[in-house]
Amino acid sequence: MTSAETNQPAILLVHGAWHGAWCWEKLAPELTALGWRVATVDLPSASADPENAAGMYDDARVVHERLAGIDGPVTVLAHSYGGLPATEAAAGAANVSRLLYLSAFQLDEGDSLAGQSGGQLPSGGTGTLPANEDPVNYFYADVAPEDAERAAARLVRQTVKSFSEPLTVATWKAVPSSYILCEQDQALPLAFQEAMAVRSERSYRLPTSHSPFLSAPARLARLITADAGLQQS
């Protein structure tokens, strides 16, 4: 890696439940065009294997290992469930300069996703769950139909364990953070987003559903860049 490359801002994208790094395929080139070095991870809790037993702590370990391989300060962008392993992993990563929550769970220590779901998600150490039975409307309501169908077909199973394991630390208390609210979100109610967003230093709003990285990638990339103080959105 050249010195010019290491002087570019770096961002690690952490996907949500049932997804994979593939979900960033439209956002990543937009960020690259704005001067970012982009890194992604595949969280082990999301898998086609119905016997998968990886939990949130396994996801956090993978995020932490990926962070260790990135030179210079790193912004971590977490989507949805990805907010938990990103928060957990950032605690032990000295190079994390900012946490950016995209319609994500910005929870406190001791909180788990199952504990915050009001009984909508099961808890336990075993088992996996499929995605919502209507993923196109649930995750991708404003995404182009062909892209939404393609994304829905790529969803995998998610472990119950990942929803059950609680945060041991709330890194956003020590690391600067921002929150991006998705106003038309069908997966994470806006009121719940708003309740979590107050934990961040600043927040922004997008008039999108749960997945603006597919429906509005250029606008999202400009917002991320503006939040970093690199360019006006």
C-alpha positions as a printed Julia matrix, in Angstrom:
233×3 Matrix{Float64}:
   0.0     0.0    0.0
   1.39    3.39  -0.99
   1.63    6.39   1.33
  -0.95    8.18  -0.84
  -3.4     5.33  -0.25
  -2.85    5.3    3.51
  -3.58    9.04   3.58
  -7.05    8.32   2.19
  -9.83    7.94   4.75
 -10.74    4.33   5.52
 -14.18    2.91   6.22
 -15.25   -0.56   7.31
 -18.79   -1.56   6.34
 -20.54   -4.01   8.69
 -23.73   -5.59   7.36
 -26.86   -6.56   9.24
 -28.58   -9.86   9.98
 -29.31  -12.3    7.14
 -27.09  -10.3    4.79
 -23.47  -10.45   3.65
 -20.79   -8.14   2.34
 -22.51   -8.39  -1.05
 -25.08   -5.82   0.13
 -22.48   -3.05  -0.21
 -21.91   -3.62  -3.93
 -23.58   -0.33  -4.92
 -22.3     1.79  -2.04
 -18.64    0.72  -2.13
 -17.85    2.18  -5.58
 -19.6     5.43  -4.66
 -17.39    5.73  -1.58
 -14.29    4.82  -3.55
 -15.09    7.56  -6.05
 -15.21   10.04  -3.16
 -11.73    9.04  -2.01
 -12.41    6.37   0.62
 -10.55    3.12   1.16
 -13.4     0.63   1.61
 -13.25   -2.61   3.58
 -16.05   -5.1    4.3
 -16.62   -8.24   6.35
 -18.87  -11.29   6.17
 -20.3   -11.91   9.63
 -20.24  -15.64  10.54
 -23.65  -15.51  12.24
 -25.27  -15.12   8.79
 -25.0   -18.37   6.86
 -26.96  -20.84   4.76
 -26.04  -23.54   7.29
 -29.07  -24.34   9.5
 -26.68  -25.76  12.12
 -24.58  -22.6   12.31
 -23.73  -21.72  15.93
 -21.8   -18.44  15.55
 -22.91  -15.64  17.83
 -22.51  -11.89  18.17
 -19.15  -12.31  19.88
 -17.92  -14.36  16.91
 -19.06  -11.54  14.63
 -17.26   -8.99  16.81
 -14.06  -11.06  16.62
 -14.19  -11.02  12.81
 -14.81   -7.25  12.79
 -11.92   -6.72  15.21
  -9.58   -8.84  13.07
 -10.57   -6.89   9.97
  -9.94   -3.58  11.75
  -6.48   -4.78  12.75
  -5.59   -5.14   9.08
  -6.48   -1.55   8.15
  -3.84    1.16   8.4
  -4.71    4.56   9.8
  -7.91    5.86  11.42
 -11.07    3.97  10.45
 -14.73    4.97  10.37
 -16.96    1.97  11.07
 -20.37    2.05   9.4
 -22.77   -0.5   10.87
 -26.19   -1.36   9.5
 -29.08   -2.75  11.56
 -27.94   -5.76  13.69
 -24.36   -4.92  12.64
 -24.44   -2.17  15.24
 -23.89   -4.74  17.98
 -20.71   -6.48  16.74
 -19.34   -3.16  15.48
 -19.83   -1.59  18.91
 -18.34   -4.62  20.67
 -15.34   -4.88  18.33
 -14.49   -1.17  18.34
 -13.78   -1.26  22.08
 -10.47   -3.01  21.52
  -9.48   -1.31  18.29
  -7.34    1.79  18.77
  -7.69    2.84  15.11
 -11.47    3.38  15.17
 -12.01    7.12  14.85
 -15.79    7.17  14.42
 -18.83    4.92  14.63
 -21.62    5.52  12.14
 -24.93    3.78  12.8
 -27.16    3.31   9.73
 -30.64    2.46  11.0
 -28.65    0.31  13.4
 -28.89   -0.91  16.97
 -26.9     1.54  19.05
 -27.39   -0.28  22.34
 -25.95    0.01  25.83
 -23.79   -2.51  27.65
 -25.85   -5.46  28.85
 -28.35   -5.08  26.0
 -28.97   -7.76  23.39
 -31.05   -7.62  20.23
 -33.53  -10.17  21.62
 -33.89   -8.1   24.76
 -34.76   -5.0   22.74
 -37.21   -6.68  20.34
 -40.22   -6.84  22.64
 -40.48  -10.6   22.23
 -40.41  -10.49  18.45
 -37.09  -12.34  18.35
 -36.38  -15.58  20.22
 -33.45  -15.96  22.56
 -31.22  -18.93  23.22
 -27.93  -20.52  22.33
 -28.96  -22.66  19.38
 -30.99  -22.54  16.2
 -31.2   -20.3   13.15
 -33.94  -18.16  11.67
 -34.86  -17.31   8.08
 -35.36  -13.71   7.06
 -38.78  -12.04   7.09
 -41.31  -13.84   4.9
 -41.73  -10.68   2.79
 -38.15   -9.38   2.56
 -38.75   -7.15  -0.46
 -41.18   -4.93   1.43
 -39.51   -5.4    4.81
 -35.93   -4.55   3.79
 -36.11   -3.08   0.27
 -39.41   -1.21  -0.14
 -37.87    1.63  -2.17
 -35.22   -0.41  -4.01
 -35.6    -0.97  -7.76
 -37.71   -4.15  -8.15
 -35.03   -6.16  -9.94
 -32.4    -5.2   -7.35
 -34.79   -5.92  -4.48
 -35.62   -9.39  -5.8
 -31.94  -10.14  -6.37
 -31.07   -9.06  -2.84
 -33.93  -11.04  -1.31
 -32.72  -14.17  -3.09
 -29.29  -13.78  -1.47
 -30.49  -13.63   2.11
 -29.4   -16.48   4.38
 -30.25  -17.73   7.86
 -29.27  -15.91  11.06
 -28.37  -17.54  14.34
 -30.57  -17.07  17.4
 -27.37  -16.87  19.44
 -26.36  -13.65  17.68
 -29.58  -12.03  18.88
 -29.08  -13.29  22.44
 -25.53  -12.28  23.32
 -25.38   -8.88  25.09
 -22.91   -6.11  24.59
 -20.14   -6.01  27.17
 -19.24   -2.41  26.36
 -20.88    0.62  24.74
 -17.98    2.0   22.73
 -20.02    4.95  21.49
 -19.57    6.45  24.97
 -15.84    6.81  24.26
 -15.67    7.03  20.45
 -17.47    9.79  18.48
 -20.59    8.53  16.75
 -23.28    9.6   14.3
 -26.66    8.09  13.45
 -28.43    7.95  10.08
 -32.18    7.49  10.41
 -34.19    5.9    7.59
 -37.58    7.58   7.7
 -39.51    4.96   5.68
 -37.96    1.96   7.39
 -40.27   -1.06   7.67
 -37.77   -3.2    9.6
 -36.66   -0.83  12.37
 -39.41    1.63  13.38
 -38.46    5.28  13.13
 -39.41    5.95  16.75
 -36.96    3.28  17.9
 -34.25    4.75  15.67
 -34.9     8.18  17.15
 -34.59    6.81  20.7
 -31.18    5.37  19.87
 -29.98    8.31  17.77
 -29.9    10.59  20.83
 -26.88    8.59  21.98
 -24.88    9.91  19.02
 -23.26   13.32  18.75
 -25.18   14.11  15.59
 -27.82   12.52  13.42
 -29.12   12.69   9.87
 -32.27   11.6    8.07
 -32.76    9.86   4.76
 -36.24    9.5    3.2
 -35.59    5.81   2.48
 -36.5     2.35   3.65
 -34.14    0.04   5.55
 -31.51   -0.34   2.83
 -30.36    3.0    1.37
 -27.1     1.34   0.3
 -29.22   -0.24  -2.46
 -31.88    2.43  -3.03
 -29.8     5.63  -2.67
 -26.11    4.66  -2.63
 -24.76    7.92  -4.08
 -26.71   10.05  -1.61
 -25.64    7.82   1.28
 -22.0     8.0    0.2
 -22.13   11.81   0.11
 -23.69   11.88   3.57
 -21.01    9.59   5.0
 -18.35   11.78   3.44
 -19.9    14.96   4.75
 -20.15   13.48   8.24
 -16.42   12.83   8.1
 -15.87   16.5    7.3
 -14.42   15.67   3.9
 -17.12   17.12   1.65
 -20.49   18.81   1.83
 -23.49   16.6    1.02
